[in-house]
Structure formats: structure tokens, C-alpha cells
Coordinates of C-alpha atoms in Angstrom, one line a residue:
M1 CA 0.0 0.0 0.0
S2 CA 1.4 3.4 -1.0
M3 CA 2.0 6.2 1.5
K4 CA -0.7 8.2 -0.2
T5 CA -3.2 5.4 0.1
S6 CA -2.4 4.8 3.7
V7 CA -3.0 8.5 4.5
I8 CA -6.3 8.4 2.8
V9 CA -7.4 5.2 4.6
F10 CA -6.2 6.7 7.9
C11 CA -8.1 10.0 7.3
L12 CA -11.3 8.1 6.3
G13 CA -11.0 6.0 9.4
L14 CA -10.5 9.0 11.6
F15 CA -13.4 10.8 10.0
T16 CA -15.7 7.8 10.6
S17 CA -14.6 7.5 14.2
L18 CA -15.2 11.2 14.7
C19 CA -18.7 10.9 13.1
M20 CA -19.5 7.9 15.3
A21 CA -18.2 9.8 18.4
N22 CA -20.3 12.8 17.5
D23 CA -23.4 10.7 16.9
K24 CA -22.8 9.1 20.3
V25 CA -22.3 12.4 22.0
K26 CA -25.5 13.7 20.2
S27 CA -27.4 10.5 21.2
N28 CA -26.2 10.8 24.8
A29 CA -27.2 14.4 24.9
E30 CA -30.6 13.6 23.6
D31 CA -31.0 10.7 26.1
A32 CA -30.0 13.1 28.8
G33 CA -32.5 15.6 27.6
I34 CA -35.3 13.0 27.7
Q35 CA -34.2 11.9 31.2
N36 CA -34.1 15.5 32.5
G37 CA -37.5 16.2 30.9
K38 CA -38.9 13.1 32.6
K39 CA -37.5 14.2 35.9
L40 CA -38.9 17.7 35.5
F41 CA -42.3 16.5 34.4
E42 CA -42.6 14.1 37.3
A43 CA -41.7 16.8 39.8
N44 CA -43.9 19.6 38.4
C45 CA -46.7 18.0 36.3
L46 CA -47.3 14.3 36.9
A47 CA -49.7 14.5 39.8
C48 CA -52.3 16.6 37.9
H49 CA -51.9 14.7 34.6
A50 CA -52.1 11.3 36.3
G51 CA -55.6 12.1 37.6
A52 CA -55.3 14.3 40.6
M53 CA -56.7 17.2 38.5
P54 CA -59.4 15.6 36.4
E55 CA -59.6 18.5 34.0
A56 CA -55.9 18.1 33.0
P57 CA -55.3 16.1 29.8
K58 CA -54.1 12.5 30.4
I59 CA -50.4 11.7 29.7
E60 CA -51.6 9.6 26.8
A61 CA -53.1 12.8 25.3
L62 CA -49.9 14.8 25.9
N63 CA -48.0 12.1 24.0
L64 CA -50.1 13.1 20.9
Y65 CA -49.2 16.8 21.2
S66 CA -46.6 18.3 19.0
P67 CA -43.5 19.5 20.9
E68 CA -44.3 23.0 19.8
R69 CA -47.7 22.8 21.5
I70 CA -46.3 21.7 24.8
Y71 CA -43.5 24.3 24.6
H72 CA -46.0 27.0 24.0
A73 CA -48.3 25.9 26.9
L74 CA -45.4 25.9 29.4
N75 CA -43.6 29.0 28.0
S76 CA -46.4 31.4 27.5
G77 CA -49.7 29.5 27.6
I78 CA -52.1 28.1 30.1
M79 CA -49.5 26.2 32.1
S80 CA -46.9 29.0 32.2
T81 CA -47.4 29.6 35.9
S82 CA -46.6 26.0 36.6
A83 CA -43.3 26.4 34.7
L84 CA -42.1 29.6 36.3
M85 CA -39.1 27.9 37.8
L86 CA -38.2 26.1 34.6
S87 CA -35.6 27.5 32.1
N88 CA -36.3 27.6 28.4
Q89 CA -34.1 24.5 28.0
D90 CA -36.0 22.7 30.7
I91 CA -39.3 23.4 28.9
R92 CA -37.8 22.1 25.7
Q93 CA -36.7 18.9 27.4
V94 CA -40.2 18.3 28.9
A95 CA -41.6 18.6 25.5
Y96 CA -39.0 16.2 24.1
Y97 CA -39.7 13.7 26.9
L98 CA -43.5 13.7 26.3
T99 CA -43.4 13.6 22.5
G100 CA -40.1 12.1 21.5
K101 CA -39.5 15.0 19.2
Q102 CA -37.4 18.2 19.4
V103 CA -39.1 21.6 19.3
E104 CA -38.9 23.2 15.9
D105 CA -38.9 26.9 15.5
N106 CA -40.7 27.1 12.1
K107 CA -44.4 26.7 11.7
K108 CA -45.8 24.3 9.1
Q109 CA -46.2 25.9 5.7
R110 CA -49.7 26.3 4.4
E111 CA -49.3 27.9 1.1
Q112 CA -49.9 24.7 -0.9
F113 CA -53.5 24.6 0.5
L114 CA -54.4 28.2 -0.3
C115 CA -57.5 28.6 -2.5
K116 CA -56.2 28.9 -6.1
A117 CA -58.5 31.9 -6.8
G118 CA -57.1 33.8 -3.9
P119 CA -59.1 35.7 -1.2
Q120 CA -62.5 36.9 -2.3
A121 CA -64.6 39.7 -0.9
A122 CA -66.3 38.5 2.2
K123 CA -70.0 39.1 2.7
P124 CA -71.1 41.9 5.0
G125 CA -71.7 41.0 8.6
T126 CA -75.5 41.2 8.0
Q127 CA -75.2 38.4 5.5
A128 CA -73.7 35.9 7.9
R129 CA -75.6 32.5 7.8
W130 CA -74.4 31.8 11.3
T131 CA -72.3 34.3 13.4
G132 CA -71.1 34.1 16.9
W133 CA -72.2 31.7 19.6
G134 CA -76.0 31.8 19.2
G135 CA -76.2 32.3 15.5
A136 CA -78.2 35.5 16.0
Q137 CA -79.2 37.8 18.8
G138 CA -80.8 36.1 21.7
N139 CA -78.3 33.2 21.9
Q140 CA -81.1 30.9 20.7
R141 CA -78.9 28.6 18.5
F142 CA -81.8 28.2 16.1
Q143 CA -81.2 28.5 12.4
A144 CA -84.6 29.8 11.3
Q145 CA -83.4 30.4 7.7
E146 CA -82.5 26.8 6.9
T147 CA -84.8 25.6 4.0
I148 CA -82.8 22.7 2.6
L149 CA -82.5 20.2 5.5
N150 CA -85.7 18.8 7.0
P151 CA -86.8 15.7 8.9
D152 CA -87.6 13.9 5.6
N153 CA -84.1 14.2 4.0
V154 CA -81.7 14.6 6.9
N155 CA -80.8 10.9 6.8
G156 CA -79.1 11.6 3.5
L157 CA -76.3 13.7 5.0
K158 CA -72.8 12.7 3.9
L159 CA -69.4 14.0 4.7
K160 CA -68.5 16.7 2.2
W161 CA -65.1 17.7 3.4
A162 CA -62.9 17.5 6.5
F163 CA -60.3 20.1 7.6
G164 CA -57.4 19.1 9.9
F165 CA -55.8 21.5 12.4
P166 CA -52.1 21.0 12.6
E167 CA -50.3 20.7 16.0
T168 CA -53.6 20.3 17.9
T169 CA -55.5 17.7 20.0
R170 CA -58.7 19.6 20.6
V171 CA -60.9 22.0 18.7
R172 CA -62.6 24.6 20.9
S173 CA -63.7 27.1 18.2
Q174 CA -67.1 27.1 16.7
P175 CA -67.3 28.0 13.0
T176 CA -68.9 31.2 11.8
V177 CA -70.3 30.8 8.3
T178 CA -71.3 33.1 5.4
A179 CA -72.4 32.1 1.9
S180 CA -68.8 31.5 0.9
F181 CA -66.6 31.7 3.9
V182 CA -66.0 29.7 7.2
Y183 CA -64.1 31.5 10.0
I184 CA -62.7 29.4 12.8
G185 CA -59.9 29.6 15.4
S186 CA -57.6 26.8 16.6
Q187 CA -55.7 25.5 19.6
E188 CA -52.3 26.5 18.2
G189 CA -53.5 30.1 17.7
T190 CA -54.2 30.3 14.0
V191 CA -57.4 31.8 12.7
Y192 CA -58.5 30.4 9.4
A193 CA -60.7 31.8 6.6
L194 CA -61.8 28.7 4.7
D195 CA -63.9 28.3 1.6
A196 CA -67.3 27.1 2.6
D197 CA -67.6 24.9 -0.5
T198 CA -64.2 23.2 -0.6
G199 CA -62.4 23.9 2.6
C200 CA -59.3 25.5 1.0
I201 CA -57.6 28.3 2.9
H202 CA -58.3 31.9 1.8
W203 CA -56.1 33.4 4.5
T204 CA -54.7 32.8 8.0
F205 CA -54.0 35.0 11.0
D206 CA -51.6 34.0 13.8
A207 CA -52.9 35.1 17.3
G208 CA -50.1 33.2 18.9
T209 CA -52.3 31.4 21.5
E210 CA -55.5 29.4 21.5
V211 CA -58.6 31.0 20.1
R212 CA -61.7 29.5 21.7
G213 CA -65.4 30.0 21.2
A214 CA -67.1 31.5 18.2
I215 CA -65.7 34.4 16.1
K216 CA -68.2 37.2 15.6
L217 CA -68.7 38.5 12.1
H218 CA -69.9 42.1 12.2
A219 CA -70.2 45.2 10.2
H220 CA -67.7 48.0 10.7
P221 CA -69.4 51.0 12.4
T222 CA -68.1 53.6 9.9
D223 CA -67.7 52.0 6.5
G224 CA -69.8 48.8 6.8
R225 CA -67.1 46.4 5.7
S226 CA -67.1 42.9 7.3
I227 CA -64.9 42.5 10.3
L228 CA -64.2 39.7 12.8
V229 CA -64.0 40.1 16.5
F230 CA -62.8 37.4 19.0
G231 CA -60.6 36.7 22.0
D232 CA -57.7 34.5 22.9
T233 CA -56.5 32.5 25.9
K234 CA -54.1 35.3 26.9
A235 CA -57.0 37.7 27.4
N236 CA -56.5 39.6 24.2
A237 CA -59.4 40.8 22.0
Y238 CA -58.9 41.3 18.3
S239 CA -60.6 42.8 15.3
L240 CA -59.6 41.6 11.8
D241 CA -60.7 42.6 8.3
A242 CA -62.9 39.6 7.2
S243 CA -61.7 39.8 3.6
T244 CA -58.0 39.8 4.2
G245 CA -57.3 38.8 7.8
Q246 CA -55.5 42.1 8.4
M247 CA -55.5 43.0 12.1
L248 CA -57.4 46.3 12.8
W249 CA -56.7 46.4 16.5
K250 CA -55.7 44.2 19.5
T251 CA -56.6 45.0 23.1
K252 CA -55.6 43.4 26.5
V253 CA -58.9 43.1 28.4
H254 CA -57.8 42.0 31.8
E255 CA -54.7 42.8 34.0
H256 CA -54.4 39.3 35.7
I257 CA -51.6 37.1 34.4
L258 CA -53.9 34.1 34.3
A259 CA -56.9 35.8 32.7
T260 CA -58.3 34.2 29.6
V261 CA -61.1 34.5 27.1
T262 CA -63.0 31.2 26.8
G263 CA -66.5 32.4 26.1
S264 CA -67.5 33.9 22.8
V265 CA -67.6 37.7 22.4
N266 CA -70.8 39.5 21.4
A267 CA -71.3 42.9 19.6
D268 CA -73.9 45.6 18.9
Q269 CA -73.7 48.7 16.7
D270 CA -70.7 50.2 18.4
K271 CA -69.3 47.9 21.1
V272 CA -67.7 44.5 21.5
Y273 CA -68.5 42.6 24.8
V274 CA -65.7 40.3 26.0
P275 CA -66.3 37.8 28.8
V276 CA -63.2 37.1 30.9
S277 CA -62.4 33.9 32.7
S278 CA -59.2 32.5 34.2
S279 CA -57.1 29.4 34.6
E280 CA -56.2 30.3 38.2
V281 CA -58.1 27.3 39.5
V282 CA -55.2 25.1 38.2
P283 CA -52.2 26.5 40.0
A284 CA -54.5 26.9 43.1
G285 CA -54.1 23.2 43.4
R286 CA -50.6 23.7 44.7
S287 CA -50.5 24.5 48.4
E288 CA -47.7 27.1 48.0
Y289 CA -49.7 29.1 45.5
E290 CA -51.2 32.4 46.9
C291 CA -54.8 31.8 46.1
C292 CA -56.6 33.6 44.6
T293 CA -56.5 37.1 43.0
F294 CA -58.4 36.8 39.8
R295 CA -62.0 38.2 39.5
G296 CA -64.2 37.7 36.5
S297 CA -65.3 40.6 34.4
L298 CA -67.2 41.7 31.3
V299 CA -65.4 44.3 29.2
A300 CA -67.0 46.5 26.6
L301 CA -64.7 47.7 23.8
N302 CA -65.3 50.4 21.3
L303 CA -65.8 48.5 18.0
I304 CA -64.0 51.1 15.9
D305 CA -60.6 51.1 17.7
G306 CA -60.7 48.5 20.5
S307 CA -60.4 51.1 23.3
I308 CA -62.1 50.1 26.6
A309 CA -65.5 51.7 27.1
W310 CA -66.2 50.1 30.5
Q311 CA -65.2 47.1 32.5
T312 CA -67.5 45.5 35.2
Y313 CA -66.1 43.0 37.7
T314 CA -68.1 40.2 39.2
T315 CA -66.6 40.4 42.7
P316 CA -65.0 43.1 44.8
E317 CA -61.2 43.4 44.6
P318 CA -59.6 40.5 46.5
I319 CA -57.9 41.3 49.8
A320 CA -55.7 39.3 52.1
T321 CA -57.7 36.8 54.2
G322 CA -54.9 35.0 56.1
K323 CA -52.7 32.1 55.4
N324 CA -53.5 28.5 54.4
S325 CA -52.1 25.5 56.4
A326 CA -49.0 25.5 54.3
G327 CA -48.2 29.1 55.1
A328 CA -49.1 30.7 51.8
N329 CA -51.1 33.9 51.7
N330 CA -54.8 33.6 50.8
F331 CA -56.9 36.3 49.2
G332 CA -60.7 36.7 48.6
P333 CA -63.2 37.1 47.3
S334 CA -62.2 35.9 43.9
G335 CA -63.4 34.1 40.8
A336 CA -66.9 34.2 39.5
P337 CA -65.5 34.0 36.0
I338 CA -67.6 34.5 32.8
W339 CA -66.8 31.7 30.4
S340 CA -70.1 31.7 28.6
S341 CA -71.2 34.0 25.8
P342 CA -73.0 37.2 27.0
M343 CA -76.5 37.9 25.5
L344 CA -77.7 41.2 24.2
D345 CA -81.2 42.4 25.2
S346 CA -81.6 45.5 23.0
K347 CA -85.2 46.1 24.2
R348 CA -84.0 46.7 27.8
N349 CA -80.5 48.0 26.9
L350 CA -78.9 45.1 28.7
I351 CA -76.0 42.8 28.2
I352 CA -76.6 39.7 30.3
A353 CA -73.8 37.3 31.4
T354 CA -73.6 34.2 33.6
T355 CA -70.9 33.4 36.1
G356 CA -69.0 30.5 37.6
Q357 CA -68.0 29.7 41.2
N358 CA -65.8 31.7 43.5
Y359 CA -62.2 30.5 43.7
S360 CA -61.7 31.3 47.3
S361 CA -63.6 32.2 50.4
P362 CA -65.7 34.1 51.0
A363 CA -68.3 33.0 48.5
T364 CA -70.2 36.0 47.1
G365 CA -73.8 36.6 45.8
T366 CA -72.5 37.0 42.3
S367 CA -71.1 33.5 41.7
D368 CA -73.3 31.0 39.9
A369 CA -75.4 33.9 38.9
V370 CA -77.1 35.7 36.0
I371 CA -75.9 39.4 35.9
A372 CA -77.6 42.1 33.8
M373 CA -75.6 45.2 33.0
D374 CA -76.4 48.4 31.2
T375 CA -74.8 48.3 27.8
D376 CA -74.0 52.0 27.9
T377 CA -72.2 52.1 31.3
G378 CA -71.7 48.6 32.5
K379 CA -73.7 49.4 35.7
V380 CA -75.2 46.2 37.2
R381 CA -79.0 46.5 36.9
W382 CA -79.8 43.2 38.6
V383 CA -78.3 39.9 39.8
T384 CA -80.1 36.5 40.2
Q385 CA -78.0 33.8 41.9
V386 CA -79.2 30.3 41.3
W387 CA -76.8 28.5 43.7
E388 CA -75.4 30.0 46.9
N389 CA -72.0 29.4 48.7
D390 CA -70.1 27.9 45.8
A391 CA -66.3 28.3 46.2
W392 CA -63.9 25.8 44.6
N393 CA -60.5 25.4 43.0
G394 CA -58.0 22.7 42.0
G395 CA -57.0 22.3 45.6
C396 CA -60.3 20.6 46.2
S397 CA -59.6 17.9 43.6
R398 CA -56.1 17.4 44.9
K399 CA -57.0 17.7 48.6
T400 CA -54.4 20.4 49.2
A401 CA -54.3 23.5 51.4
N402 CA -56.0 26.0 49.1
C403 CA -59.4 24.3 48.9
P404 CA -61.8 26.9 50.4
K405 CA -64.0 25.9 53.3
E406 CA -67.1 25.7 51.0
D407 CA -65.4 23.0 49.0
G408 CA -67.6 23.3 46.0
P409 CA -69.9 22.3 44.6
D410 CA -68.3 23.8 41.4
F411 CA -71.7 24.3 39.8
D412 CA -70.9 27.2 37.3
I413 CA -73.4 28.5 34.8
G414 CA -71.6 27.6 31.5
T415 CA -74.6 28.2 29.2
G416 CA -75.2 31.6 27.8
V417 CA -78.6 33.1 28.7
I418 CA -81.3 32.5 26.0
L419 CA -83.9 35.2 25.4
I420 CA -87.2 34.0 23.8
D421 CA -90.6 35.4 22.9
T422 CA -93.6 33.6 24.3
A423 CA -97.4 34.1 23.9
H424 CA -99.0 37.4 24.9
D425 CA -95.9 39.4 24.1
K426 CA -94.1 38.0 27.0
Q427 CA -90.3 37.3 27.1
L428 CA -88.4 34.8 29.1
L429 CA -84.7 34.2 30.0
L430 CA -83.6 30.6 30.0
V431 CA -80.4 29.3 31.6
G432 CA -78.9 25.9 32.4
Q433 CA -76.4 25.0 35.1
K434 CA -73.9 22.3 35.8
S435 CA -76.1 21.2 38.8
G436 CA -78.5 19.7 36.2
L437 CA -81.1 22.4 36.8
V438 CA -82.7 24.6 34.2
F439 CA -84.2 28.0 35.1
A440 CA -86.7 30.4 33.6
L441 CA -86.3 34.1 34.6
D442 CA -88.5 37.1 34.1
P443 CA -86.5 39.9 32.4
D444 CA -89.2 42.4 33.4
Q445 CA -88.9 41.6 37.1
N446 CA -85.2 41.9 37.6
G447 CA -84.5 38.2 36.8
K448 CA -87.1 36.7 39.1
I449 CA -87.0 32.9 38.9
L450 CA -90.3 31.7 37.5
W451 CA -89.6 28.0 37.5
Q452 CA -86.8 25.5 37.8
K453 CA -86.5 21.9 36.4
R454 CA -84.0 19.2 37.1
V455 CA -82.9 17.3 34.0
G456 CA -79.8 15.6 35.2
S457 CA -77.9 14.6 38.3
G458 CA -75.3 17.3 37.8
G459 CA -71.5 17.3 38.1
T460 CA -68.3 19.2 37.5
M461 CA -68.8 18.7 33.8
G462 CA -72.6 19.1 34.0
G463 CA -75.5 18.6 34.2
V464 CA -76.1 21.2 31.7
H465 CA -72.7 22.4 30.6
W466 CA -72.3 24.5 27.5
G467 CA -75.5 25.5 25.8
M468 CA -79.2 24.9 25.1
R469 CA -81.4 25.8 22.2
S470 CA -84.9 27.4 21.9
D471 CA -87.1 28.9 19.2
G472 CA -89.7 30.0 21.8
D473 CA -92.0 27.0 21.4
R474 CA -89.6 24.5 23.0
L475 CA -86.4 24.4 24.9
Y476 CA -83.9 21.6 24.0
V477 CA -81.4 20.7 26.7
G478 CA -78.4 18.4 26.4
V479 CA -77.2 16.7 29.6
S480 CA -73.7 15.5 30.3
D481 CA -73.8 13.9 33.8
L482 CA -70.2 12.8 33.3
P483 CA -69.1 11.1 36.5
T484 CA -66.5 13.3 38.2
R485 CA -66.6 12.3 41.8
N486 CA -68.6 15.4 42.7
P487 CA -70.4 14.7 46.0
Y488 CA -73.2 17.2 45.3
T489 CA -74.9 15.3 42.5
K490 CA -78.5 14.3 42.8
G491 CA -79.9 11.0 41.6
E492 CA -78.8 8.7 38.8
P493 CA -77.0 10.2 35.7
K494 CA -79.3 10.9 32.8
P495 CA -77.0 11.6 29.8
G496 CA -79.2 12.6 26.9
L497 CA -81.4 15.2 25.2
N498 CA -84.5 16.8 26.6
A499 CA -87.4 18.9 25.3
L500 CA -89.1 21.3 27.8
D501 CA -92.0 23.6 27.6
P502 CA -90.3 27.0 28.2
A503 CA -93.5 28.5 29.6
T504 CA -93.7 25.9 32.4
G505 CA -90.6 23.7 32.5
E506 CA -92.7 20.6 31.8
L507 CA -90.7 17.8 30.3
L508 CA -92.1 17.0 26.8
W509 CA -89.7 14.2 25.9
H510 CA -86.4 12.7 26.9
L511 CA -84.0 10.9 24.6
P512 CA -81.4 8.8 26.6
M513 CA -78.1 8.3 24.9
P514 CA -76.9 4.7 24.5
N515 CA -73.5 3.8 25.7
D516 CA -71.9 2.4 22.5
C517 CA -68.3 3.3 23.5
P518 CA -65.6 0.7 22.8
A519 CA -65.0 -1.7 25.7
E520 CA -61.3 -0.7 25.9
T521 CA -60.0 2.8 25.2
K522 CA -57.2 4.7 26.8
F523 CA -59.3 7.9 26.7
R524 CA -62.6 8.5 28.4
C525 CA -65.6 7.8 26.2
Y526 CA -69.0 8.8 27.5
P527 CA -72.4 9.2 25.8
G528 CA -73.4 12.4 27.5
I529 CA -74.0 15.8 25.7
S530 CA -71.7 18.4 27.1
A531 CA -71.5 20.5 23.9
A532 CA -74.1 23.1 23.0
V533 CA -77.2 22.0 21.2
S534 CA -78.4 23.6 17.9
S535 CA -81.4 23.3 15.6
S536 CA -83.2 24.2 12.4
P537 CA -86.9 23.9 11.6
G538 CA -88.1 20.4 12.7
L539 CA -84.6 19.2 13.7
V540 CA -82.3 19.2 16.7
F541 CA -78.5 18.5 16.3
A542 CA -76.5 17.3 19.2
G543 CA -72.9 16.0 19.6
G544 CA -71.7 13.7 22.3
M545 CA -68.6 13.2 24.3
D546 CA -68.5 9.8 22.6
G547 CA -68.0 11.5 19.2
M548 CA -71.5 10.8 18.0
L549 CA -73.3 13.5 16.1
R550 CA -77.1 13.0 15.8
A551 CA -80.0 14.7 14.1
V552 CA -83.2 14.3 16.1
D553 CA -86.9 15.0 15.2
A554 CA -87.7 18.1 17.2
N555 CA -91.3 17.0 17.8
N556 CA -90.7 13.6 19.4
G557 CA -87.0 13.0 20.0
E558 CA -86.7 10.3 17.3
V559 CA -83.1 9.9 16.0
L560 CA -83.2 10.5 12.2
W561 CA -79.5 10.4 11.4
E562 CA -76.2 9.8 13.3
Q563 CA -72.6 9.8 12.5
N564 CA -69.6 8.5 14.6
T565 CA -66.9 11.2 14.3
Y566 CA -64.4 9.2 16.4
Q567 CA -62.4 8.0 13.5
P568 CA -59.5 9.0 11.2
Y569 CA -60.2 11.4 8.3
T570 CA -58.5 12.3 5.1
T571 CA -58.5 16.1 5.1
V572 CA -58.5 18.7 2.4
N573 CA -55.4 20.4 3.7
G574 CA -53.2 17.2 4.0
V575 CA -53.1 17.2 7.8
D576 CA -53.6 13.8 9.5
G577 CA -57.1 14.1 10.8
K578 CA -58.8 12.3 13.6
G579 CA -62.1 12.9 15.3
G580 CA -62.7 12.5 19.1
S581 CA -65.1 13.8 21.7
I582 CA -67.5 16.6 20.7
E583 CA -67.3 19.2 23.4
A584 CA -68.1 22.8 24.2
D585 CA -68.9 24.3 20.8
G586 CA -72.0 22.9 19.1
P587 CA -73.2 22.1 15.6
V588 CA -73.6 25.0 13.1
I589 CA -76.3 24.7 10.5
A590 CA -76.0 26.9 7.4
N591 CA -76.5 26.7 3.6
G592 CA -77.9 23.2 3.9
Q593 CA -74.8 22.0 5.6
V594 CA -73.9 20.9 9.1
Y595 CA -70.5 22.0 10.6
I596 CA -69.1 20.2 13.6
T597 CA -65.7 20.2 15.3
S598 CA -64.5 16.9 16.8
G599 CA -61.7 16.4 19.3
Y600 CA -61.2 17.3 23.0
D601 CA -58.2 16.4 25.2
K602 CA -59.3 17.7 28.7
W603 CA -61.0 15.6 31.3
A604 CA -59.3 12.5 29.8
E605 CA -61.7 12.8 26.8
M606 CA -60.9 11.7 23.3
P607 CA -58.4 14.0 21.4
G608 CA -59.0 15.0 17.8
N609 CA -58.3 17.8 15.4
V610 CA -61.0 18.1 12.7
L611 CA -63.7 20.4 11.4
L612 CA -66.3 18.2 9.6
V613 CA -68.9 19.4 7.1
F614 CA -71.9 17.3 6.2
A615 CA -74.2 18.0 3.3
L616 CA -76.8 16.2 1.1
P617 CA -75.3 14.7 -2.0
E618 CA -75.6 16.8 -5.2
E619 CA -78.1 15.4 -7.6

């Protein structure tokens, strides 16, 4: 062998050895990253995600997250307070441990799925087929304009298209629909303008954090162009140009670090009304946390520029009340969040909101209540409390030092108030509660309770959880009754759908939901209806935590059509799609089509990431 050849062989061998050494160092570093991530997760997160905090996603659900989603949640999202002592590298290693993948800095490109024709002019806000939470004023969730679907042909519904949300395991945004556009938010913070016919993307907007609830399509107060208004989980409110996605303004609506917008905003001619909730119940589960300093509020913004017109809080400002048994400072009163959609009563110049429980003692008269405020000033005109002495936080689930003396029952009002017309020019307010109770209130007698009816046993997830539907003749109520170890439940669970006479509360019919869940599943499958219920003439649409979507005869409760959404889907945008539990946001009926989101990763429910659109086949 020549000297030259020997040198080449030596160099190649050295290069190979160095590469192998580098690979080994890299492998060891990655293994160390996983091990450190495991250690950090077990020290800071495991207890809640292993079942001590039932609302927290199961570890099996976290394994389905993208590393970017976990990084965002710990760095600046809902779990950021639990990661205050973690470095940026620590957070990356936790994400690596849970997903087996490193955090990437670049978002997935979407250009290949843009509509070929480019953005088109959106319809004015007045032309929306379904906008906001209730579809129209009154929060009724009744699509009176639907003329295509009826009880005779609804069993012909077929999947038209499916859209997959990347980097997500739940869909908490209800679509807003025009003749040609669908507007919807996502868990990873992207707002999409989709084509209503094909599902292709007209434009996207990056809010940077989860957008929940329904986006409100509205007319701009000066030039009449279509705009979108909505909130995010960092307590920001936005206005966008509906045609282009260009941001018109962005406003922080609450000063608390854990404030969030879960409920859908509402709007009138010149104001946007933003309900503010909080995630403070989660860190309150730690005994060393100084609980609690958040208080719910409703914020009115000027529609034209996003400036704050008024802000009304649901409790007095929290003050020091002593120390818990672990030595941490306690504060109160607190809580009474608004995580439902407020309802506009233009006849009485009111915006009416519902509240949740207090987070700490003392319990107030404004928790688990219906609160009516003047739309011009925010002044509280009347309060009707439907459950007294409700104070609860995550410490009650974990049996730690911050659980208030009331210890529940955690019976928030999660449904937005419904305003209906009845006979003899009389109006009623209808509201459902997690207790399993439904109430009718008199808007002309300061919210006086006229009747109450129990439709379920109640629980932390309902009872009546997210929404009901009424057209004035009947009230349709979905019942969850998901078992959650809540000691305040009454009677046996009754998961199903109910029709009530809104004038009297009389039960007209009850449709129990069969338990067709698989015998073995690593996620919780349950037949109850937690998501909001919707309807069109002659039909009621309801989605279950088991992933079943059903169309029911409004007159007698007969099931006319059903679809199991708990399955994989081929999506129009190339994202791996999978349905799961149907939660929170309900079906939307528009243009002869039914829109439903499927997938929810909290409370150990079945994750998913799809928007599904069903329609009658074209002849």
C-alpha cells in the first residue's frame, strides 16, 4: 500500500470515528434531555396529569401533542405559571420527553393549501348565515333560515369535506359561516378563513395562542365592511378585516396574568362585549400558591378602535384573608368568571352574562349567577343567583391546602342566557347550570325565577354544561352527567337530550343516549351531551362526548341520522385528521350543511383535530 493510500485510509477511518463519536455524543445528549425532561415532568406536572386534577389532559393525550404545543403551553400559555421555575431549555426537554421530538422553530407551511383563486370579498356581517355563539341575537342557537334540511331528507347527510388543524389535539372554536366563507380559530393560535364549499384556505392570521369560542362576524361601524372580533386565551381581544385577515386592533382586556377568554364575544352597533375567565383554578391546586386574586369581568370595547369603554367586575377586589395551612397567603373574594357568551337584550338596553363559582372564600352573591348590566355604562342592573355558597378550585380535587371551606360544589353556569318570545308578548330568559337544573327568569322583574326543572344529576362537567337551544316554542337541553366524583350530584346520571315547555318547564320528551363506547379505550368515552345543542326547523342537532353526532326529530326525539366522528379522516389540507369527543362548541347549520368540530383532550376525553362538514349529495 502506497503512502498516499495509507494516509487516505487513515483519514477516512479518523473521519468515521469522529462521526460515530459525534453521533454518540448527540445520542447521549438527547438521552440526557429525555431523562431530564422526565424528571422535571414528574416533579412539576405528573400528579395533575395522572388524575389528581381531572380537567388536565391525560399523559396519553400529551403524547399526541406536537412538541411546539407543549413548549407554548409551558412557556407562555395556560401552564406557564406551573413552569415559572423552569428554564427555556427545561421546557424544551419536557416537550422532548413527552413527544419524543425536538421543538422546531418554524411553523408548518400552508401555502400549498391556499385557494387557487385567492381571497375573495367576504359578505357583509349582516349576510352571515351563522355568526357568533348563538347564530343571531338572543343566543337561541336556532337556524330559522334553513330551508334545505328537513326531517324527511336529513338521513341523507354525507361527509362533504374535513379540515385538519395541525399541532392540535382539541378544537374549541365554533365556526362562523357566510355564503362562501368559514371562519374558525384553533388550539395553536391560527385563525382560518376557509372556503365554505371546498375547505381550501383563503387566509390565516396568527394570534399566537389558542382562540376558543365563536368568532363574531360584524359590520364595521363607519364603512360597513365585514370585520371579525374574537378573544384568545391570553385575554386579548382582536378585530380583523374579514376579507384579508389584516389586524385592525388588539386590546388586552384584563390585568391578571392568568386571565383568559373562553366564552364567545358579542357585539352591537358600536361595542364588543368580551367575557373574561381565568385558569387560576389550576395553580391553586398547589399548596404554596397564593390563592386567589383573579376576579371575573365583562369588558366593553369600542368597536371602531378596541379602546375600553367600560369594565365591570363580578366580585369586589380580593384582599388578604390570612394564610393556608401550608403558610401561603390567601386572598378573597375571587373568581366568579364569565366563560359563557353574554347575551344582548336590545329592548332593555342590557348585556346579560352568567358566572361560575368563586375560587376562594368568602363566597359571594354574584357567583353561579345571572348578571344584567347596562350596555352604555356597565352598571349592574340586577343579579339572580341560582346557587349559593359555591367556592372551589383545583386544591379541592387534589385535597391540598388551598381548597376553600365551602369545597364546591363547582356548579358554574356555563350556558349563555337565551332570550325568547312567548305568547301574549311575554319574554323569558332561560339558563342551564352544571347542577343539572334549568331555570326560567323574568326579564321584566329583575330576573325573578319563574320555574326550575332538574334534567340531570349534575356534576363538575354538567348537568347542563355549554348550551341549550330554543325557538320560543320548545327548549332543547343536552345533559352530560359525566361522573367526576362530585359529591353534590342528585340521583342517577341521565345523559341525553330533553325537550321542555319553556313556559312551564314541563318535560315533553327525553332521549337517553346509548353507551356504544368501545370496551377498551385509553381515553374517556361517555355518551353524555356536554357541547351546545343547535337546531333548524323540525330538527335538533347534538354532539356527544363519545363523538356521536345526531339529528333528532324536534317533535318527538326520534333519532333520524347519526354519524360517529371518532375515526380517522382524510383532510382537504393534508393534515392527518382524527375525530374524538364533541365538546363545548355545538353544531352549526348553514347553507344546507352541518358543521361540527371533533376532538377534545381535557377531562381525559378523546383527542382530535378536525372540522367536519356534512351535506346532502348533489343530484
